[in-house]
mmCIF file of C-alpha atoms in Angstrom:
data_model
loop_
_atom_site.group_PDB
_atom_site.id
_atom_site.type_symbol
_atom_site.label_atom_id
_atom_site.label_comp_id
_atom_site.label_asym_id
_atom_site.label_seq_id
_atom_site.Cartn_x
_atom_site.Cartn_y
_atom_site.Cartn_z
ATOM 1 C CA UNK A 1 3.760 -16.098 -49.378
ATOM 2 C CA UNK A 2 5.238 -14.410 -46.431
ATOM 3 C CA UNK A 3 7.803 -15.906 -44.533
ATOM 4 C CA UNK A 4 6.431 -16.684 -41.052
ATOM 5 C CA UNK A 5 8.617 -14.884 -38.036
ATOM 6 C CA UNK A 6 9.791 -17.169 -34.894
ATOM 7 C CA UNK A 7 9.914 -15.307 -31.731
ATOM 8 C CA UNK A 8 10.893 -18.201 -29.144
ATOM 9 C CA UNK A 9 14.717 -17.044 -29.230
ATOM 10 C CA UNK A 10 14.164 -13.206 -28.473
ATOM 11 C CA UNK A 11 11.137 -14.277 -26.207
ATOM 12 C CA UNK A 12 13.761 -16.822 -24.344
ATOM 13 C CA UNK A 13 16.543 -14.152 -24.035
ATOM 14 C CA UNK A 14 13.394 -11.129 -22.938
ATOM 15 C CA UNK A 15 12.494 -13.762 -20.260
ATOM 16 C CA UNK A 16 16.134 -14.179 -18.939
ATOM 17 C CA UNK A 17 16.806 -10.541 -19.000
ATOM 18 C CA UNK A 18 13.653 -9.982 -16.562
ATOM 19 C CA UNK A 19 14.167 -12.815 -14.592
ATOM 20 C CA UNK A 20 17.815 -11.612 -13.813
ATOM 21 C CA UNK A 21 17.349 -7.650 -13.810
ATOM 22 C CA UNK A 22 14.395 -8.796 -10.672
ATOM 23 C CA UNK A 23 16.876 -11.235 -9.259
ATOM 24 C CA UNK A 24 19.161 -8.173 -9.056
ATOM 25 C CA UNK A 25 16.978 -5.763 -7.667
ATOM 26 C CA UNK A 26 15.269 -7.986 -5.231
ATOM 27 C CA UNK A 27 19.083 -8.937 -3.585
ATOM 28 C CA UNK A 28 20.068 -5.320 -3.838
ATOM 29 C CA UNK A 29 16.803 -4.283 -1.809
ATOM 30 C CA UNK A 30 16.266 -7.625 0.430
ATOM 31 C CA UNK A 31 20.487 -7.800 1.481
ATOM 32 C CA UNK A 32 20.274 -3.903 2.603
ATOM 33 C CA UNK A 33 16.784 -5.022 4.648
ATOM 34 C CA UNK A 34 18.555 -7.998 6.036
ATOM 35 C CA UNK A 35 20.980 -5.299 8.124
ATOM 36 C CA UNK A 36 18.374 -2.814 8.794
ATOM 37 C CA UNK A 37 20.014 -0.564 7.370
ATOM 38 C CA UNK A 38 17.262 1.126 4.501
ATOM 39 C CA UNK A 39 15.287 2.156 7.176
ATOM 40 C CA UNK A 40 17.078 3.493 9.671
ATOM 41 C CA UNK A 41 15.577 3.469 13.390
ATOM 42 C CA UNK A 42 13.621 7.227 14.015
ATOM 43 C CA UNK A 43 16.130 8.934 15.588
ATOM 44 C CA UNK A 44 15.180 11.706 18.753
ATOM 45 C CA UNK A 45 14.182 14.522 16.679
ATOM 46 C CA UNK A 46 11.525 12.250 14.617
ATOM 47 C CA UNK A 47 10.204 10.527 17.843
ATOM 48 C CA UNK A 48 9.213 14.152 19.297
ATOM 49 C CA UNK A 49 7.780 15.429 15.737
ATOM 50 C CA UNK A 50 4.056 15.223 15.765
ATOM 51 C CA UNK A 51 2.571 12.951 13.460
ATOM 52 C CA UNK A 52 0.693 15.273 11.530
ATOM 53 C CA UNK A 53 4.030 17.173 10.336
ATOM 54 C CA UNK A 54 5.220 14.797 8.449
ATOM 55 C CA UNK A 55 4.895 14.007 4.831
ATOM 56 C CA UNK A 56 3.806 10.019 4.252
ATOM 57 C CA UNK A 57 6.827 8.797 2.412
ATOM 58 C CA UNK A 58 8.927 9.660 6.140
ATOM 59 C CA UNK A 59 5.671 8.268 8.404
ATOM 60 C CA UNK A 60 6.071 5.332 6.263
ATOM 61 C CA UNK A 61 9.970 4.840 5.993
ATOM 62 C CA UNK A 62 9.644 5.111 10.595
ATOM 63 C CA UNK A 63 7.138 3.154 10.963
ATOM 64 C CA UNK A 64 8.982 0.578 8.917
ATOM 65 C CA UNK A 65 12.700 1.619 10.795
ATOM 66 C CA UNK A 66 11.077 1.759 14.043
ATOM 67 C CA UNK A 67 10.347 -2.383 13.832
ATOM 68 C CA UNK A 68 13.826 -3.974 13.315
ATOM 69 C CA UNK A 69 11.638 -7.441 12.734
ATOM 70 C CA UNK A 70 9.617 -6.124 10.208
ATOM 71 C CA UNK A 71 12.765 -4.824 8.272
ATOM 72 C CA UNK A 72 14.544 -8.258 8.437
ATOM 73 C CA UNK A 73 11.587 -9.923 7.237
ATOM 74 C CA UNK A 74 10.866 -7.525 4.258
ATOM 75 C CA UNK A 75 14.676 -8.193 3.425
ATOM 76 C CA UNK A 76 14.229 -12.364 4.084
ATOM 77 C CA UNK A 77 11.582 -12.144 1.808
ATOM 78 C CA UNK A 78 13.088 -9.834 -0.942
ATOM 79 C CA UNK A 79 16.525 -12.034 -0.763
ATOM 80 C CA UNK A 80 14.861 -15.281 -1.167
ATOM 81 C CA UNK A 81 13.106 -14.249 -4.206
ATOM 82 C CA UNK A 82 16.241 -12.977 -5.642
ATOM 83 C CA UNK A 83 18.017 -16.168 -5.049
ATOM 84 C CA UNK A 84 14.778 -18.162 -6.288
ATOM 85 C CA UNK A 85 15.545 -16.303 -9.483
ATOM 86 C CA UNK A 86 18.741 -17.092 -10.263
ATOM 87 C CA UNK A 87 18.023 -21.162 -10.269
ATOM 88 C CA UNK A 88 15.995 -22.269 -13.743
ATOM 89 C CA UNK A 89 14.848 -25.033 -11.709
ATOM 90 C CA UNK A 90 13.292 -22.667 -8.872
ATOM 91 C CA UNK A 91 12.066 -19.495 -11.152
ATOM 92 C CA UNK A 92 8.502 -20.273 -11.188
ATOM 93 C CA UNK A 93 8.480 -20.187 -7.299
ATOM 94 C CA UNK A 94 10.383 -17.000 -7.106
ATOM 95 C CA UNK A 95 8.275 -15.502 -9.591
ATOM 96 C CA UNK A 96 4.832 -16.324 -7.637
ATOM 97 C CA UNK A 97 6.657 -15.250 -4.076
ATOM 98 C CA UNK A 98 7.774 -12.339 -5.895
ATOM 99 C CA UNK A 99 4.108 -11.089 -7.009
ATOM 100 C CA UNK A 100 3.244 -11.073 -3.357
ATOM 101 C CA UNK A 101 6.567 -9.421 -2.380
ATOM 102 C CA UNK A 102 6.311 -6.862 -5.013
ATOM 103 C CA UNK A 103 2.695 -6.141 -4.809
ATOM 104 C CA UNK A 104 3.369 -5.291 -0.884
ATOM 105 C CA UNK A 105 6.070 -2.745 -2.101
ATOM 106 C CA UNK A 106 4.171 -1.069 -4.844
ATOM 107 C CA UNK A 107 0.882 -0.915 -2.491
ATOM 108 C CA UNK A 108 3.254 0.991 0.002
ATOM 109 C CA UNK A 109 4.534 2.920 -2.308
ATOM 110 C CA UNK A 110 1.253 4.183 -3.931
ATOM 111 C CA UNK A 111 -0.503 4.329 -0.887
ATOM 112 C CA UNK A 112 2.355 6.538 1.262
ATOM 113 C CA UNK A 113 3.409 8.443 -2.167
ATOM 114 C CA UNK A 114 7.116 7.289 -2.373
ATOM 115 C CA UNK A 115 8.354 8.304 -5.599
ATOM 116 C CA UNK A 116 9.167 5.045 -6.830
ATOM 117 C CA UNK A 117 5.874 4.130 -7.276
ATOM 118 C CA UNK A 118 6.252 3.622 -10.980
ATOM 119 C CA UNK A 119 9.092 1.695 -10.407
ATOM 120 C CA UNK A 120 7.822 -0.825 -8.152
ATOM 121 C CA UNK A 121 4.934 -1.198 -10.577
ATOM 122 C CA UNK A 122 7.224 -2.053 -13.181
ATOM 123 C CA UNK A 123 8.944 -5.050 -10.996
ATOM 124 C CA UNK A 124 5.341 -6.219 -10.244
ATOM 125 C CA UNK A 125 4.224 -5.924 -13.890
ATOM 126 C CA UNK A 126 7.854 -7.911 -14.895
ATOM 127 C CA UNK A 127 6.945 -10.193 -12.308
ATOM 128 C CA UNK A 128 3.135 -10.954 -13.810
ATOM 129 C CA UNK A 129 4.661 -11.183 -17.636
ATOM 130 C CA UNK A 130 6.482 -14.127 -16.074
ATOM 131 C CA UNK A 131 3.835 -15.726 -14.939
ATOM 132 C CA UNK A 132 1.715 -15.010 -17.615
ATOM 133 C CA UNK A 133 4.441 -16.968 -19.861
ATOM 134 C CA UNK A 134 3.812 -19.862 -16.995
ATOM 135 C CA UNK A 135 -0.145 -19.157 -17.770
ATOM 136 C CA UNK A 136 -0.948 -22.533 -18.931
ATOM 137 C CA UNK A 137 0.994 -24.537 -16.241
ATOM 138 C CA UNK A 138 -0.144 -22.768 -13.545
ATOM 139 C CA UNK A 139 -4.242 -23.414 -14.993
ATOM 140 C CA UNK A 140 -3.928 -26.577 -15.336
ATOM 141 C CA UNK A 141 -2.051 -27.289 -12.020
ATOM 142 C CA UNK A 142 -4.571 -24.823 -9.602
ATOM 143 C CA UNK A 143 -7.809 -24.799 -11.506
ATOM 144 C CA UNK A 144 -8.196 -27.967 -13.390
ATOM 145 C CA UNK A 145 -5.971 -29.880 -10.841
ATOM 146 C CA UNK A 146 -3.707 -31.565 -13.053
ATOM 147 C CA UNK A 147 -0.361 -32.933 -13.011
ATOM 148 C CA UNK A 148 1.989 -30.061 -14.866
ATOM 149 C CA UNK A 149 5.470 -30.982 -16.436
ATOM 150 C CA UNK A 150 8.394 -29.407 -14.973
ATOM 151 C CA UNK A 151 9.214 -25.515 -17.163
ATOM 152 C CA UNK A 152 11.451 -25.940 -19.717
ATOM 153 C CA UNK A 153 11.166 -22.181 -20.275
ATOM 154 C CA UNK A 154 14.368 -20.781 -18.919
ATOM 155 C CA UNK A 155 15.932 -24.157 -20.101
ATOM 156 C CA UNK A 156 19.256 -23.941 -22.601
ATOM 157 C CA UNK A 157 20.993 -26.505 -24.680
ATOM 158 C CA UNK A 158 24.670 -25.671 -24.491
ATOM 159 C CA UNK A 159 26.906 -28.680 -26.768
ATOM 160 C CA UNK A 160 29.982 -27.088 -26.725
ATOM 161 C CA UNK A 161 32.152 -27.989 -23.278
ATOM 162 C CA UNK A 162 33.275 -23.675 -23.650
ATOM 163 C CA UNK A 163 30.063 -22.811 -23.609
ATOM 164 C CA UNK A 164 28.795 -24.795 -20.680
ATOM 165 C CA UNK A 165 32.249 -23.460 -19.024
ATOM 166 C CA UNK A 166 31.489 -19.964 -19.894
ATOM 167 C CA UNK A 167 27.652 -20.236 -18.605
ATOM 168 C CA UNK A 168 29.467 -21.540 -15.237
ATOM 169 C CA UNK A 169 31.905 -18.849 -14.847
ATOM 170 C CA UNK A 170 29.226 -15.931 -15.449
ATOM 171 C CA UNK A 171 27.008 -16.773 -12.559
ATOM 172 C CA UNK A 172 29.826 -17.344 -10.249
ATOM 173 C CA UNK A 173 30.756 -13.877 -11.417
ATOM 174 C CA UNK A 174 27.126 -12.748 -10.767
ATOM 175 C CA UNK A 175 26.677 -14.547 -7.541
ATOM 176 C CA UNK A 176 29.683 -12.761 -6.162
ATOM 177 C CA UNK A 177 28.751 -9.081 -7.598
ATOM 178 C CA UNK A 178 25.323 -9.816 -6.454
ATOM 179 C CA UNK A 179 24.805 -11.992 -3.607
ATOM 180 C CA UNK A 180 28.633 -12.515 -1.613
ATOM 181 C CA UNK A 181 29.417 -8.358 -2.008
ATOM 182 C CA UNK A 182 26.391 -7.236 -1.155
ATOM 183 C CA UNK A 183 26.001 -9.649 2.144
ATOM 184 C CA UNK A 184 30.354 -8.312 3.164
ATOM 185 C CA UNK A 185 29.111 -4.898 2.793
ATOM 186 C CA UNK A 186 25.711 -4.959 4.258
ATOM 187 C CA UNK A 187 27.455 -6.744 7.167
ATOM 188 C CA UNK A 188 30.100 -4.382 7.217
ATOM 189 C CA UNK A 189 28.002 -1.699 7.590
ATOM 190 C CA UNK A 190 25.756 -2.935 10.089
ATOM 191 C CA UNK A 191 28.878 -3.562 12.385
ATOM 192 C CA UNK A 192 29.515 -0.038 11.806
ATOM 193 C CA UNK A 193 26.347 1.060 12.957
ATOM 194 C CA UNK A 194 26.094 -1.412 15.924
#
């Protein structure tokens, strides 16, 4: 008889590794929003272009650099997903915010032709497989109306006091690479700018 094959352990570390590569992506995007500075305001030249000269990915990145408030709130929303992420305790939230964030980028995308179209339907698609692994909870909590147990699906037993140190250390590490840099040089910049 065949030995049956477990899966949880490489399913656990797949679900980790697309949990943190959106957490990444969604600070690196949502910090550079936060400053306006992905979409820079149209400058002269673009204001006195007629419309119909330019191609949709530029209508679309003006339109979005022409409203500063828009920007900011595109990066608000992009930055709390990220951070949402990076907490076990707060990933199912940040994956269901980040469906709606990452649908809204991929529908712009797609519908204005930015080349990154494929990309941003990857994020969404990462974003879906983690809520698909959630499937059950989420049924049972908005269609049958039941009381759901907090996910134990990002959860890790660590017994050894260098391991739990280790764990510690690495997100500090990623927290500053990925949340306190970005936010210095996005602020840096924008006092550049301004």
């Amino acid at each position: 008889r065949k030995k049956e094959r477990n899966y949880h352990t490489l399913n656990f570390w797949l679900r980790n590794i697309i949990r943190y590569h959106l957490a990444i992506v969604s600070l690196s995007y949502g910090i550079h929003k936060l400053f306006a500075l992905q979409m820079p305001f149209p400058n002269l030249s673009q204001l006195a272009t007629p419309l119909g000269d330019f191609l949709p990915m530029r209508l679309s990145w003006m339109f979005i650099g022409y409203s500063t408030p828009y920007q900011i709130f595109s990066g608000v929303m992009e930055t709390i997903v990220g951070l949402l992420l990076l907490n076990r305790k707060t990933v199912t939230t940040g994956v269901l915010l980040g469906i709606g964030v990452f649908a809204n980028v991929f529908i712009l995308n797609l519908c204005y032709d930015i080349p990154v179209k494929q990309y941003s339907m990857l994020l969404l698609i990462c974003c879906l497989y983690l809520a698909a692994c959630d499937g059950k909870r989420f049924f049972n909590f908005f269609w049958l109306n039941q009381h759901v147990q907090p996910s134990a699906l990002y959860e890790i037993v660590l017994e050894k006091n260098w391991q739990k140190i280790l764990r510690i250390i690495l997100k500090v590490i990623f927290v500053i690479l990925f949340v306190a840099m970005p936010l210095y040089q996005g602020w840096k910049m924008f006092k550049e700018e301004n």
